[in-house]
Short mmCIF file of C-alpha atoms in Angstrom, two decimals:
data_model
loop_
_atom_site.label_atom_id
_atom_site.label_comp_id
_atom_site.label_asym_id
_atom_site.label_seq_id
_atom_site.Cartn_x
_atom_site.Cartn_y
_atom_site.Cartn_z
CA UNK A 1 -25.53 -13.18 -66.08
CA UNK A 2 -25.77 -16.33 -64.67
CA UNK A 3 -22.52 -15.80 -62.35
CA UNK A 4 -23.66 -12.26 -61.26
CA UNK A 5 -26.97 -13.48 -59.76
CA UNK A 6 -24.83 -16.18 -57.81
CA UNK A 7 -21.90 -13.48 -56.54
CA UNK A 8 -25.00 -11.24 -55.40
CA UNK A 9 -26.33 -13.63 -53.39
CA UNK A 10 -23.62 -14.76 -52.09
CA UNK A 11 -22.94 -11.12 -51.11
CA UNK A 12 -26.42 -10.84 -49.68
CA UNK A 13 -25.51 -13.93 -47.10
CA UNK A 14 -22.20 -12.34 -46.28
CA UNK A 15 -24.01 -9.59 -45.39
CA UNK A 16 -27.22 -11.07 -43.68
CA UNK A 17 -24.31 -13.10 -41.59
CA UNK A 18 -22.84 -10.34 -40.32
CA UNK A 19 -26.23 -8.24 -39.27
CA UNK A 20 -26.87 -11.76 -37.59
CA UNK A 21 -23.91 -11.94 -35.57
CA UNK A 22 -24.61 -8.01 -34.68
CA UNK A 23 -28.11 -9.09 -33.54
CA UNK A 24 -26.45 -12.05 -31.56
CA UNK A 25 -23.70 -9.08 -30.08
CA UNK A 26 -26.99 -7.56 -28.62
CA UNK A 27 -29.01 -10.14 -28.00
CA UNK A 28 -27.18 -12.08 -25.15
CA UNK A 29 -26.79 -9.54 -22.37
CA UNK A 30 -30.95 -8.98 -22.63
CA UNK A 31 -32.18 -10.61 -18.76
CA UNK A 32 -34.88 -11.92 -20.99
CA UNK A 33 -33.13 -14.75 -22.72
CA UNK A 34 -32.25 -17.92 -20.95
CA UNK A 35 -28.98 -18.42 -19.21
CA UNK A 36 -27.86 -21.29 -21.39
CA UNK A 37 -28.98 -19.19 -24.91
CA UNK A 38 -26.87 -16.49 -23.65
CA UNK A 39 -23.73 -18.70 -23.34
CA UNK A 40 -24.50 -20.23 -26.25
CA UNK A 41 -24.89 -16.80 -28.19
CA UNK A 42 -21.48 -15.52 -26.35
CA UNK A 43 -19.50 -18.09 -27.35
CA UNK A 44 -20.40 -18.03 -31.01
CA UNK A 45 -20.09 -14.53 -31.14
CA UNK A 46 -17.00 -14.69 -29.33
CA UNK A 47 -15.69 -16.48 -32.00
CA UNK A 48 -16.99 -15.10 -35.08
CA UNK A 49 -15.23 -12.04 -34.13
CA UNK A 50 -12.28 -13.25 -32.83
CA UNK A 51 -9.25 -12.90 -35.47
CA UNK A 52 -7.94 -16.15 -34.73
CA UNK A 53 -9.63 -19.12 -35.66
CA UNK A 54 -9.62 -22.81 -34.06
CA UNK A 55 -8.70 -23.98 -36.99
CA UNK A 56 -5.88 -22.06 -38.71
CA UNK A 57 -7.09 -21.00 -42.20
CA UNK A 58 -3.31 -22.20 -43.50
CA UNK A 59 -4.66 -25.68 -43.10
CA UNK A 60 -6.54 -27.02 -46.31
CA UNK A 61 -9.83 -27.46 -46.27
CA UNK A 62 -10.07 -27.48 -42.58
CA UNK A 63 -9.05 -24.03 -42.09
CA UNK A 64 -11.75 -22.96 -43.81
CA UNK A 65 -14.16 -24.95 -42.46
CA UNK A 66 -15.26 -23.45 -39.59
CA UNK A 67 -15.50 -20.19 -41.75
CA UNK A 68 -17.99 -22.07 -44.11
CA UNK A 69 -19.89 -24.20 -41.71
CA UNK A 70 -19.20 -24.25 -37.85
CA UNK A 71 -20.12 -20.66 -37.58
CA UNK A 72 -23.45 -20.26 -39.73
CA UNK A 73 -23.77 -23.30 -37.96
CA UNK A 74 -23.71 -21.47 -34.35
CA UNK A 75 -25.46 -18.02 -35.99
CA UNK A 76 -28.65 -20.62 -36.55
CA UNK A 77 -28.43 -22.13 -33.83
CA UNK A 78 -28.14 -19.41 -31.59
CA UNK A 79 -30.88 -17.36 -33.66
CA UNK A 80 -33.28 -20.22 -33.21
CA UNK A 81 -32.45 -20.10 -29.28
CA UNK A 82 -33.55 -16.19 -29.01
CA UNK A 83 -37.27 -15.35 -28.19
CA UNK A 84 -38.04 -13.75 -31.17
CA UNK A 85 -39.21 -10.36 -29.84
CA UNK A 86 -35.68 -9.84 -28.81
CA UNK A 87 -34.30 -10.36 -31.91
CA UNK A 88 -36.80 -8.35 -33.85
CA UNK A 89 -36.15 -5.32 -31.51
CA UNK A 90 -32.27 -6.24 -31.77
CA UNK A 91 -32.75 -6.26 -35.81
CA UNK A 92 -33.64 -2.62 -35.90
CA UNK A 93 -30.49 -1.74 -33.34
CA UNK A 94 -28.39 -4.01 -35.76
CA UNK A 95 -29.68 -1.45 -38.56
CA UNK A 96 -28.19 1.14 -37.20
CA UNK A 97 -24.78 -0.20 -36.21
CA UNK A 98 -22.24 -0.29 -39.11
CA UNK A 99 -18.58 -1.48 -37.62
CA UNK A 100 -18.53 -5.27 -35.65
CA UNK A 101 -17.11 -5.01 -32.09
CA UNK A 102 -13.42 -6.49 -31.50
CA UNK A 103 -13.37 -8.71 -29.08
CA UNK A 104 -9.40 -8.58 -27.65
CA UNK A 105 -10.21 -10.69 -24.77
CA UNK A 106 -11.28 -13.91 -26.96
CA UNK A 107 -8.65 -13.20 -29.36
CA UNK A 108 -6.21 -13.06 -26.71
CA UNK A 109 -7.16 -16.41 -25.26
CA UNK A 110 -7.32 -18.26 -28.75
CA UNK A 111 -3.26 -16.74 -28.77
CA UNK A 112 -2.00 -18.21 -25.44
CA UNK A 113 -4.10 -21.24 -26.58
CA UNK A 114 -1.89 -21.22 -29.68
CA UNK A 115 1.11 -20.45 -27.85
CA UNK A 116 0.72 -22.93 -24.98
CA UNK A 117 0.37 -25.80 -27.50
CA UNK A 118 3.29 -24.69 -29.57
CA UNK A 119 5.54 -24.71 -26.18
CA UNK A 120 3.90 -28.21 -25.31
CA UNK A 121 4.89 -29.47 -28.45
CA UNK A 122 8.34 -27.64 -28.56
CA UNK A 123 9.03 -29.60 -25.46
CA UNK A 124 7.77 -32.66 -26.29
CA UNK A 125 9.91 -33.37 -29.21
CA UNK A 126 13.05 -31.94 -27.86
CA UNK A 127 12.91 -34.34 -24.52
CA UNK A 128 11.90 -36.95 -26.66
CA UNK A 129 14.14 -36.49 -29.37
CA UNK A 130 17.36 -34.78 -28.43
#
């Protein structure tokens, strides 16, 4: 019984997570939020829904660790940035929205970030080493 109660809630912040982040999709292109909120809200949701993380999740403990922390972290803090009347009217938008957005761009960036280190590496060791 005991173990139920904790998987629901823990299902109930997955899911109050992700109708944040949908909240934070709408919420930053609103001309009523401050400029720095709005790039503060981007980037977070930027990289919530990116597919590759700054941290690989193959790494232990730190590849999960922006999952777990770093971005509830940014959800808060971004949420805490909004005036609220934009998020409350955002909320009932988020309601009605059921997939997240893909965001290819960001993704595509965190890849060539990926790649461009692996190269810089690649070359690093082989001019130092061989």
């Amino acid at each position: 019984m005991e173990q139920q109660s904790v998987l629901d809630k823990m299902k109930f912040r997955a899911r109050q997570l992700k109708s944040n982040l949908i909240i934070l999709n709408l919420s930053y292109s609103d001309p009523r939020v401050k400029w720095y909120a709005k790039l503060f809200t981007l980037c977070v949701v930027a990289y919530a829904f990116s597919p590759i993380d700054l941290i690989p999740d193959f790494i232990p403990i730190l590849g999960y660790l922006d999952d777990l922390i770093i971005v509830p972290l940014g959800i808060f803090l971004a949420l805490k940035m909004l005036p609220k009347d934009v998020i409350e009217e955002n909320r009932a938008k988020a309601q009605e929205i059921k997939s997240k957005p893909k965001n290819w761009i960001t993704a595509t960036l965190f890849i060539a970030v990926w790649v461009l280190l692996a190269i810089w590496v690649s070359m690093f060791i082989y001019t130092r080493f061989f």
